[in-house]
Amino acid sequence: MNPNTDYKVLVIDDDFRVAALHAGYVDEVPGFTALAPVHDARMVPRAVAEGRPDLLLLDVYLPQGSGLDLLVTLDVDAFVVSAATEVDAVRTAIRRGALGYLIKPFDPKALASRLRGYARYRRQLEGPAGLDQQGIDRAQRALLAGEEAVAAPTPTEQAVLAAVAAAGEPATVMQVVTAVGISRATAQRYLANLVQAGSLRLELAYGSRGRPEHRYLVQK
């Protein structure tokens, strides 16, 4: 995904007022845009095909269908957003692939936190390299409780972040190697992990020939 493109969110709720309210909450979070809400389960497949959302905010109780059944048929990331608190409903939602479950009504800050966690999760999964176990665990923690769930950086990660910040401009791998006192391979690994975690932003500097140079900035 282009880092300058917002994540598109489709709100699916039978209550027109609530759906509009939740879409407004989404639009208030930087990096997210709400599509026109859908109120009928029968209209959801078409809305997904035409709007191509990244994420659904899906109610359980819908006219002419169940949000839990839609989870099975739609290959789209989804948070269940519902007043349904029955254990069976929650277990079914999780078993069928819901990435999160928010009970209505909720504080807008709770949704904003989940959305920012989702953005961090997506950035981690869209990195150029494969994920190790630490990266997978970090992504799952981000989904579980939003931005607050991200683990504190290790001492070496803190040193790498400080080195990039101190450079005053996009930092090169060798600047980090010199500042932190680690090998080039180790620096590259930490820098890649911090990019996946959303703490750093990668830029490519193209010279007159050869491969582009990787440079890093602290993500704000």
Coordinates of N, CA and C in Angstrom, one line a residue:
M1 N 0.8 -1.2 0.0 CA 0.0 0.0 0.0 C 0.9 1.3 0.0
N2 N 0.5 2.2 -0.8 CA 1.2 3.5 -0.8 C 1.1 4.2 0.6
P3 N 2.2 4.6 1.2 CA 2.1 5.1 2.6 C 1.4 6.5 2.6
N4 N 1.2 7.1 1.4 CA 0.4 8.4 1.4 C -1.1 8.2 1.2
T5 N -1.5 6.9 1.1 CA -2.9 6.6 0.9 C -3.6 6.2 2.2
D6 N -4.8 6.7 2.4 CA -5.5 6.3 3.6 C -6.0 4.9 3.6
Y7 N -6.2 4.3 4.7 CA -6.9 3.0 4.8 C -8.4 3.3 4.7
K8 N -9.1 2.5 3.9 CA -10.5 2.7 3.7 C -11.3 1.8 4.6
V9 N -12.3 2.4 5.3 CA -13.0 1.6 6.3 C -14.5 1.7 5.9
L10 N -15.1 0.5 5.9 CA -16.6 0.4 5.6 C -17.3 0.1 6.8
V11 N -18.2 1.0 7.2 CA -19.1 0.8 8.4 C -20.3 0.0 8.0
I12 N -20.7 -1.1 8.7 CA -21.8 -1.8 8.3 C -22.7 -1.9 9.6
D13 N -23.8 -1.2 9.6 CA -24.7 -1.1 10.8 C -26.1 -0.8 10.3
D14 N -27.1 -1.4 10.9 CA -28.4 -1.2 10.5 C -29.0 0.1 11.0
D15 N -28.4 0.7 12.0 CA -28.9 2.0 12.5 C -28.2 3.1 11.8
F16 N -28.9 3.9 11.0 CA -28.4 4.9 10.1 C -27.6 6.0 11.0
R17 N -28.2 6.4 12.1 CA -27.5 7.4 12.9 C -26.2 6.9 13.5
V18 N -26.2 5.6 14.0 CA -25.0 5.1 14.6 C -23.9 4.9 13.5
A19 N -24.3 4.4 12.4 CA -23.4 4.2 11.3 C -22.7 5.5 10.9
A20 N -23.5 6.6 10.8 CA -22.9 7.9 10.4 C -22.0 8.4 11.5
L21 N -22.4 8.1 12.8 CA -21.5 8.5 13.9 C -20.2 7.8 13.9
H22 N -20.2 6.5 13.6 CA -19.0 5.7 13.6 C -18.1 6.1 12.4
A23 N -18.7 6.4 11.3 CA -18.0 6.8 10.1 C -17.3 8.2 10.4
G24 N -18.0 9.0 11.2 CA -17.3 10.3 11.6 C -16.1 10.0 12.5
Y25 N -16.3 9.1 13.4 CA -15.1 8.7 14.2 C -13.9 8.3 13.4
V26 N -14.2 7.5 12.4 CA -13.1 7.0 11.5 C -12.4 8.2 10.8
D27 N -13.2 9.1 10.2 CA -12.6 10.2 9.5 C -11.8 11.1 10.4
E28 N -12.0 11.1 11.7 CA -11.2 11.9 12.6 C -9.8 11.3 12.8
V29 N -9.6 10.1 12.5 CA -8.3 9.5 12.7 C -7.4 9.6 11.5
P30 N -6.2 10.3 11.6 CA -5.4 10.5 10.5 C -5.0 9.2 9.9
G31 N -5.0 9.1 8.5 CA -4.6 7.9 7.8 C -5.8 7.0 7.5
F32 N -7.0 7.4 7.9 CA -8.2 6.6 7.7 C -9.3 7.4 7.0
T33 N -10.0 6.8 6.1 CA -11.2 7.4 5.4 C -12.3 6.4 5.5
A34 N -13.5 6.9 5.9 CA -14.7 6.1 5.9 C -15.4 6.1 4.5
L35 N -15.8 5.0 4.1 CA -16.6 4.9 2.9 C -18.1 5.1 3.3
A36 N -19.0 5.2 2.3 CA -20.4 5.4 2.6 C -20.9 4.2 3.4
P37 N -21.5 4.3 4.6 CA -21.9 3.2 5.3 C -23.0 2.3 4.6
V38 N -23.0 1.0 5.0 CA -24.0 0.1 4.5 C -24.9 -0.4 5.6
H39 N -26.2 -0.5 5.4 CA -27.2 -0.8 6.4 C -27.9 -2.2 6.3
D40 N -27.6 -2.9 5.2 CA -28.3 -4.1 4.9 C -27.3 -5.2 4.5
A41 N -27.4 -6.3 5.1 CA -26.4 -7.4 4.8 C -26.4 -7.8 3.3
R42 N -27.5 -7.7 2.6 CA -27.5 -8.1 1.2 C -26.7 -7.1 0.3
M43 N -26.5 -5.9 0.8 CA -25.7 -4.9 0.0 C -24.2 -4.9 0.3
V44 N -23.8 -5.7 1.3 CA -22.4 -5.6 1.7 C -21.5 -6.2 0.6
P45 N -21.7 -7.4 0.0 CA -20.8 -7.9 -1.0 C -20.5 -6.9 -2.1
R46 N -21.6 -6.2 -2.6 CA -21.4 -5.2 -3.7 C -20.6 -4.0 -3.2
A47 N -20.9 -3.6 -2.0 CA -20.1 -2.4 -1.4 C -18.7 -2.7 -1.3
V48 N -18.4 -4.0 -0.9 CA -17.0 -4.4 -0.7 C -16.3 -4.5 -2.1
A49 N -17.0 -5.0 -3.1 CA -16.4 -5.2 -4.4 C -16.2 -3.8 -5.1
E50 N -17.1 -2.9 -4.9 CA -16.9 -1.6 -5.5 C -16.0 -0.6 -4.7
G51 N -16.1 -0.7 -3.4 CA -15.3 0.2 -2.6 C -13.9 -0.3 -2.2
R52 N -13.7 -1.6 -2.2 CA -12.4 -2.2 -1.9 C -11.9 -1.7 -0.6
P53 N -12.6 -1.9 0.5 CA -12.2 -1.4 1.8 C -11.0 -2.2 2.3
D54 N -10.2 -1.6 3.2 CA -9.2 -2.3 3.9 C -9.7 -3.0 5.2
L55 N -10.7 -2.3 5.7 CA -11.2 -2.8 7.0 C -12.7 -2.6 7.1
L56 N -13.4 -3.5 7.7 CA -14.8 -3.4 8.0 C -15.1 -3.2 9.5
L57 N -16.0 -2.3 9.8 CA -16.6 -2.2 11.1 C -18.0 -2.8 11.1
L58 N -18.1 -4.0 11.6 CA -19.2 -4.9 11.2 C -20.1 -5.2 12.5
D59 N -21.4 -4.8 12.4 CA -22.3 -5.1 13.4 C -22.7 -6.6 13.3
V60 N -23.2 -7.1 14.4 CA -23.7 -8.5 14.4 C -25.1 -8.6 13.9
Y61 N -26.0 -7.8 14.4 CA -27.4 -7.8 14.0 C -27.7 -6.9 12.9
L62 N -28.1 -7.5 11.7 CA -28.4 -6.8 10.5 C -29.6 -7.3 9.9
P63 N -30.4 -6.4 9.2 CA -31.5 -6.9 8.4 C -31.1 -7.9 7.4
Q64 N -31.9 -8.9 7.2 CA -31.6 -9.9 6.2 C -30.3 -10.6 6.3
G65 N -29.8 -10.7 7.5 CA -28.5 -11.5 7.6 C -27.8 -11.2 8.9
S66 N -26.7 -11.9 9.1 CA -25.9 -11.7 10.3 C -24.5 -11.3 10.0
G67 N -24.0 -10.3 10.7 CA -22.6 -9.9 10.5 C -21.6 -11.1 10.7
L68 N -21.9 -12.0 11.6 CA -21.1 -13.1 11.9 C -21.0 -14.0 10.6
D69 N -22.1 -14.2 9.9 CA -22.1 -14.9 8.7 C -21.3 -14.2 7.6
L70 N -21.3 -12.9 7.6 CA -20.6 -12.2 6.6 C -19.1 -12.4 6.8
L71 N -18.6 -12.6 8.0 CA -17.2 -12.8 8.3 C -16.7 -14.0 7.5
V72 N -17.5 -15.0 7.3 CA -17.1 -16.2 6.6 C -17.0 -15.9 5.1
T73 N -17.8 -15.1 4.5 CA -17.8 -14.9 3.1 C -17.0 -13.8 2.5
L74 N -16.6 -12.9 3.4 CA -15.8 -11.7 2.9 C -14.4 -11.8 3.3
D75 N -13.5 -11.7 2.3 CA -12.1 -11.8 2.5 C -11.5 -10.4 2.8
V76 N -11.9 -9.8 3.9 CA -11.5 -8.5 4.2 C -11.3 -8.4 5.8
D77 N -10.3 -7.7 6.2 CA -10.0 -7.5 7.6 C -11.3 -6.9 8.2
A78 N -11.6 -7.3 9.5 CA -12.8 -6.8 10.1 C -12.7 -6.6 11.6
F79 N -13.3 -5.6 12.1 CA -13.5 -5.4 13.6 C -15.0 -5.6 13.7
V80 N -15.5 -6.4 14.6 CA -16.9 -6.5 15.0 C -17.2 -5.4 16.0
V81 N -18.2 -4.6 15.6 CA -18.6 -3.4 16.5 C -20.1 -3.6 16.8
S82 N -20.4 -4.1 18.0 CA -21.8 -4.5 18.2 C -22.1 -4.4 19.7
A83 N -23.4 -4.3 19.9 CA -23.9 -4.4 21.3 C -24.1 -5.8 21.8
A84 N -23.8 -6.8 20.9 CA -23.9 -8.2 21.3 C -22.8 -8.6 22.3
T85 N -23.1 -9.0 23.5 CA -22.1 -9.4 24.5 C -22.2 -10.9 24.8
E86 N -23.0 -11.6 24.1 CA -23.1 -13.1 24.4 C -21.8 -13.7 24.1
V87 N -21.4 -14.7 25.0 CA -20.1 -15.4 24.8 C -20.1 -16.1 23.5
D88 N -21.2 -16.7 23.0 CA -21.2 -17.4 21.8 C -20.9 -16.4 20.6
A89 N -21.5 -15.2 20.7 CA -21.2 -14.2 19.6 C -19.8 -13.8 19.5
V90 N -19.2 -13.6 20.7 CA -17.8 -13.2 20.7 C -16.9 -14.3 20.2
R91 N -17.1 -15.5 20.7 CA -16.3 -16.6 20.3 C -16.4 -16.9 18.8
T92 N -17.7 -16.8 18.3 CA -17.9 -17.0 16.8 C -17.2 -15.9 16.0
A93 N -17.2 -14.7 16.5 CA -16.6 -13.6 15.7 C -15.1 -13.9 15.6
I94 N -14.5 -14.2 16.8 CA -13.0 -14.5 16.8 C -12.7 -15.7 15.9
R95 N -13.5 -16.8 16.1 CA -13.2 -18.0 15.3 C -13.3 -17.8 13.8
R96 N -14.2 -16.8 13.4 CA -14.4 -16.6 12.0 C -13.5 -15.5 11.4
G97 N -12.6 -15.0 12.3 CA -11.5 -14.1 11.7 C -11.6 -12.7 12.1
A98 N -12.5 -12.3 13.0 CA -12.5 -10.9 13.4 C -11.2 -10.5 14.1
L99 N -10.6 -9.4 13.7 CA -9.3 -8.9 14.2 C -9.5 -8.2 15.6
G100 N -10.8 -7.8 15.8 CA -11.1 -7.1 17.1 C -12.6 -7.1 17.4
Y101 N -12.9 -6.7 18.6 CA -14.3 -6.7 19.0 C -14.6 -5.6 19.9
L102 N -15.4 -4.6 19.5 CA -15.7 -3.4 20.3 C -17.2 -3.5 20.6
I103 N -17.5 -3.3 21.9 CA -18.9 -3.3 22.4 C -19.4 -1.9 22.3
K104 N -20.6 -1.8 21.7 CA -21.3 -0.5 21.6 C -22.1 -0.3 22.9
P105 N -22.2 1.0 23.3 CA -21.5 2.2 22.8 C -20.1 2.2 23.4
F106 N -19.2 2.9 22.7 CA -17.8 3.0 23.1 C -17.3 4.4 23.0
D107 N -16.2 4.7 23.7 CA -15.6 6.1 23.6 C -14.9 6.1 22.2
P108 N -15.0 7.2 21.5 CA -14.3 7.4 20.2 C -12.8 7.1 20.3
K109 N -12.3 7.4 21.5 CA -10.8 7.2 21.7 C -10.5 5.7 21.6
A110 N -11.5 4.8 22.0 CA -11.2 3.4 21.9 C -11.1 2.9 20.5
L111 N -12.0 3.4 19.6 CA -11.9 3.1 18.2 C -10.6 3.7 17.6
A112 N -10.3 4.9 17.9 CA -9.1 5.5 17.4 C -7.9 4.7 17.7
S113 N -7.8 4.2 19.0 CA -6.7 3.4 19.4 C -6.6 2.1 18.6
R114 N -7.7 1.5 18.4 CA -7.8 0.2 17.6 C -7.3 0.5 16.1
L115 N -7.8 1.6 15.6 CA -7.4 1.9 14.2 C -5.9 2.2 14.1
R116 N -5.4 2.9 15.0 CA -4.0 3.2 14.9 C -3.2 1.9 15.1
G117 N -3.7 1.0 16.0 CA -3.0 -0.3 16.1 C -3.1 -1.1 14.8
Y118 N -4.3 -1.0 14.2 CA -4.4 -1.7 12.9 C -3.4 -1.1 11.9
A119 N -3.3 0.2 11.8 CA -2.3 0.8 10.9 C -0.9 0.3 11.2
R120 N -0.6 0.2 12.5 CA 0.8 -0.3 12.8 C 0.9 -1.8 12.4
Y121 N -0.1 -2.6 12.6 CA -0.1 -4.0 12.2 C 0.1 -4.1 10.7
R122 N -0.6 -3.3 9.9 CA -0.5 -3.3 8.5 C 0.9 -2.9 8.0
R123 N 1.5 -1.9 8.6 CA 2.8 -1.5 8.3 C 3.8 -2.6 8.5
Q124 N 3.7 -3.3 9.6 CA 4.6 -4.4 10.0 C 4.5 -5.5 8.9
L125 N 3.3 -5.8 8.4 CA 3.1 -6.9 7.5 C 3.4 -6.5 6.1
E126 N 3.6 -5.2 5.8 CA 3.9 -4.8 4.5 C 5.4 -4.4 4.3
G127 N 6.2 -4.8 5.2 CA 7.7 -4.6 5.1 C 8.3 -5.4 4.0
P128 N 9.4 -5.0 3.5 CA 10.1 -5.7 2.4 C 10.6 -7.1 2.7
A129 N 10.8 -7.3 4.0 CA 11.4 -8.6 4.4 C 10.4 -9.5 5.1
G130 N 10.7 -10.8 5.3 CA 9.8 -11.6 6.0 C 9.8 -11.3 7.5
L131 N 8.8 -11.8 8.2 CA 8.7 -11.6 9.6 C 9.3 -12.7 10.5
D132 N 10.0 -12.3 11.5 CA 10.4 -13.3 12.5 C 9.4 -13.4 13.6
Q133 N 9.6 -14.3 14.6 CA 8.6 -14.5 15.6 C 8.3 -13.2 16.4
Q134 N 9.4 -12.4 16.6 CA 9.2 -11.2 17.4 C 8.3 -10.2 16.6
G135 N 8.5 -10.1 15.3 CA 7.7 -9.2 14.5 C 6.2 -9.7 14.4
I136 N 6.0 -11.0 14.4 CA 4.6 -11.5 14.4 C 3.9 -11.2 15.7
D137 N 4.7 -11.4 16.8 CA 4.1 -11.1 18.1 C 3.8 -9.6 18.3
R138 N 4.7 -8.8 17.8 CA 4.5 -7.3 17.9 C 3.2 -6.9 17.1
A139 N 3.0 -7.5 15.9 CA 1.8 -7.2 15.1 C 0.6 -7.6 15.9
Q140 N 0.6 -8.8 16.5 CA -0.6 -9.3 17.2 C -0.9 -8.5 18.4
R141 N 0.2 -8.0 19.1 CA -0.1 -7.1 20.2 C -0.7 -5.8 19.8
A142 N -0.3 -5.3 18.7 CA -0.8 -4.0 18.2 C -2.3 -4.2 17.9
L143 N -2.7 -5.3 17.4 CA -4.1 -5.5 17.1 C -4.9 -5.7 18.4
L144 N -4.3 -6.4 19.4 CA -5.0 -6.8 20.6 C -5.5 -5.5 21.4
A145 N -4.6 -4.5 21.5 CA -5.0 -3.4 22.3 C -4.6 -2.1 21.7
G146 N -4.4 -2.0 20.4 CA -4.1 -0.7 19.7 C -2.7 -0.3 20.0
E147 N -2.5 1.0 19.9 CA -1.2 1.6 20.0 C -0.6 1.4 21.4
E148 N -1.4 1.2 22.4 CA -0.8 1.1 23.8 C -0.2 -0.3 24.0
A149 N -0.4 -1.2 23.1 CA 0.1 -2.6 23.3 C 1.5 -2.8 22.7
V150 N 2.0 -1.8 22.0 CA 3.3 -2.0 21.4 C 4.4 -2.0 22.5
A151 N 5.2 -3.1 22.4 CA 6.2 -3.3 23.4 C 7.3 -2.1 23.4
A152 N 7.8 -1.8 24.6 CA 8.8 -0.8 24.7 C 10.1 -1.2 23.9
P153 N 10.8 -0.3 23.2 CA 11.9 -0.7 22.5 C 13.0 -1.2 23.4
T154 N 13.8 -2.1 22.9 CA 15.0 -2.7 23.6 C 16.1 -1.6 23.7
P155 N 17.1 -1.8 24.6 CA 18.2 -0.8 24.6 C 18.8 -0.5 23.3
T156 N 19.1 -1.6 22.5 CA 19.7 -1.4 21.2 C 18.8 -0.7 20.3
E157 N 17.5 -1.0 20.3 CA 16.5 -0.3 19.5 C 16.5 1.2 19.8
Q158 N 16.6 1.5 21.2 CA 16.6 2.9 21.6 C 17.8 3.6 21.1
A159 N 19.0 2.9 21.1 CA 20.2 3.5 20.6 C 20.2 3.8 19.1
V160 N 19.6 2.8 18.4 CA 19.4 3.0 16.9 C 18.5 4.2 16.6
L161 N 17.4 4.3 17.4 CA 16.5 5.4 17.2 C 17.1 6.7 17.5
A162 N 17.9 6.7 18.6 CA 18.6 8.0 19.0 C 19.7 8.4 17.9
A163 N 20.3 7.4 17.3 CA 21.3 7.7 16.3 C 20.7 8.3 15.1
V164 N 19.5 7.7 14.7 CA 18.8 8.3 13.5 C 18.3 9.7 13.8
A165 N 17.8 9.9 15.0 CA 17.3 11.2 15.3 C 18.4 12.2 15.4
A166 N 19.6 11.8 15.9 CA 20.7 12.8 16.0 C 21.4 13.1 14.7
A167 N 21.1 12.3 13.7 CA 21.7 12.6 12.4 C 21.3 14.0 11.8
G168 N 20.0 14.4 12.2 CA 19.5 15.7 11.7 C 19.1 15.6 10.2
E169 N 19.2 14.5 9.6 CA 18.8 14.3 8.2 C 18.6 12.8 8.0
P170 N 18.0 12.4 6.9 CA 17.9 10.9 6.7 C 19.3 10.2 7.0
A171 N 19.3 9.3 7.9 CA 20.5 8.6 8.3 C 20.8 7.4 7.5
T172 N 22.1 7.2 7.2 CA 22.5 6.0 6.5 C 22.8 4.8 7.5
V173 N 22.9 3.6 7.0 CA 23.2 2.5 7.8 C 24.6 2.7 8.5
M174 N 25.6 3.2 7.7 CA 26.9 3.4 8.3 C 26.9 4.4 9.4
Q175 N 26.1 5.5 9.3 CA 26.0 6.4 10.4 C 25.5 5.7 11.7
V176 N 24.6 4.8 11.6 CA 24.1 4.1 12.7 C 25.1 3.1 13.2
V177 N 25.9 2.5 12.3 CA 26.9 1.6 12.7 C 28.0 2.3 13.6
T178 N 28.4 3.5 13.1 CA 29.4 4.3 13.8 C 28.9 4.8 15.2
A179 N 27.6 5.3 15.2 CA 27.1 5.9 16.4 C 26.8 4.8 17.5
V180 N 26.3 3.6 17.1 CA 25.9 2.6 18.1 C 27.0 1.6 18.4
G181 N 27.9 1.5 17.4 CA 29.0 0.5 17.6 C 28.6 -0.9 17.4
I182 N 27.8 -1.2 16.3 CA 27.3 -2.5 16.0 C 27.7 -2.8 14.5
S183 N 27.6 -4.0 14.1 CA 28.0 -4.4 12.8 C 27.0 -3.9 11.8
R184 N 27.4 -3.8 10.5 CA 26.5 -3.4 9.5 C 25.3 -4.3 9.4
A185 N 25.5 -5.6 9.5 CA 24.4 -6.6 9.4 C 23.4 -6.4 10.5
T186 N 23.9 -6.2 11.7 CA 23.1 -6.0 12.9 C 22.3 -4.7 12.8
A187 N 23.0 -3.6 12.3 CA 22.3 -2.3 12.1 C 21.1 -2.5 11.1
Q188 N 21.4 -3.2 10.0 CA 20.4 -3.3 9.0 C 19.2 -4.1 9.5
R189 N 19.4 -5.1 10.4 CA 18.3 -5.9 10.9 C 17.5 -5.0 11.9
Y190 N 18.1 -4.2 12.7 CA 17.4 -3.4 13.7 C 16.6 -2.3 12.9
L191 N 17.3 -1.7 11.9 CA 16.6 -0.7 11.1 C 15.4 -1.2 10.4
A192 N 15.5 -2.4 9.8 CA 14.3 -3.1 9.2 C 13.2 -3.3 10.1
N193 N 13.6 -3.8 11.3 CA 12.5 -4.1 12.3 C 11.8 -2.8 12.8
L194 N 12.6 -1.8 12.9 CA 12.0 -0.5 13.4 C 11.1 0.1 12.3
V195 N 11.5 -0.1 11.0 CA 10.6 0.3 9.9 C 9.3 -0.5 10.0
Q196 N 9.4 -1.8 10.1 CA 8.2 -2.6 10.2 C 7.3 -2.2 11.4
A197 N 7.9 -1.8 12.5 CA 7.2 -1.4 13.7 C 6.5 -0.1 13.6
G198 N 6.9 0.7 12.5 CA 6.4 2.0 12.3 C 7.1 3.1 13.1
S199 N 8.3 2.8 13.7 CA 9.1 3.8 14.4 C 10.0 4.6 13.5
L200 N 10.4 4.0 12.4 CA 11.2 4.7 11.4 C 10.5 4.6 10.0
R201 N 10.9 5.6 9.2 CA 10.5 5.6 7.8 C 11.6 5.4 6.9
L202 N 11.5 4.5 5.9 CA 12.6 4.3 5.0 C 12.4 5.1 3.7
E203 N 13.5 5.7 3.3 CA 13.6 6.5 2.1 C 14.7 5.9 1.2
L204 N 14.5 6.0 -0.1 CA 15.5 5.5 -1.0 C 16.2 6.7 -1.7
A205 N 17.5 6.8 -1.6 CA 18.3 7.8 -2.3 C 18.9 7.3 -3.5
Y206 N 18.5 7.8 -4.7 CA 19.1 7.3 -5.9 C 20.3 8.1 -6.4
G207 N 21.4 7.4 -6.7 CA 22.6 8.1 -7.2 C 22.6 8.0 -8.7
S208 N 23.7 8.3 -9.3 CA 23.9 8.3 -10.7 C 23.9 6.8 -11.2
R209 N 24.3 5.9 -10.4 CA 24.4 4.5 -10.8 C 24.4 3.6 -9.6
G210 N 24.1 2.3 -9.8 CA 24.1 1.4 -8.7 C 22.8 1.4 -8.0
R211 N 22.7 0.6 -6.9 CA 21.5 0.4 -6.2 C 21.2 1.7 -5.3
P212 N 19.9 2.0 -5.1 CA 19.6 3.1 -4.3 C 20.1 2.9 -2.8
E213 N 20.4 3.9 -2.1 CA 20.9 3.8 -0.8 C 19.7 4.0 0.2
H214 N 19.7 3.1 1.2 CA 18.6 3.2 2.2 C 18.9 4.2 3.2
R215 N 18.0 5.1 3.5 CA 18.2 6.1 4.5 C 16.9 6.1 5.4
Y216 N 17.1 6.6 6.6 CA 16.1 6.4 7.6 C 15.8 7.7 8.4
L217 N 14.5 7.9 8.6 CA 14.0 9.0 9.4 C 13.1 8.5 10.5
V218 N 13.1 9.2 11.6 CA 12.2 8.9 12.7 C 10.7 9.2 12.3
Q219 N 9.8 8.2 12.5 CA 8.4 8.4 12.1 C 7.7 9.3 13.1
K220 N 7.1 10.3 12.6 CA 6.4 11.3 13.5 C 4.9 11.1 13.4

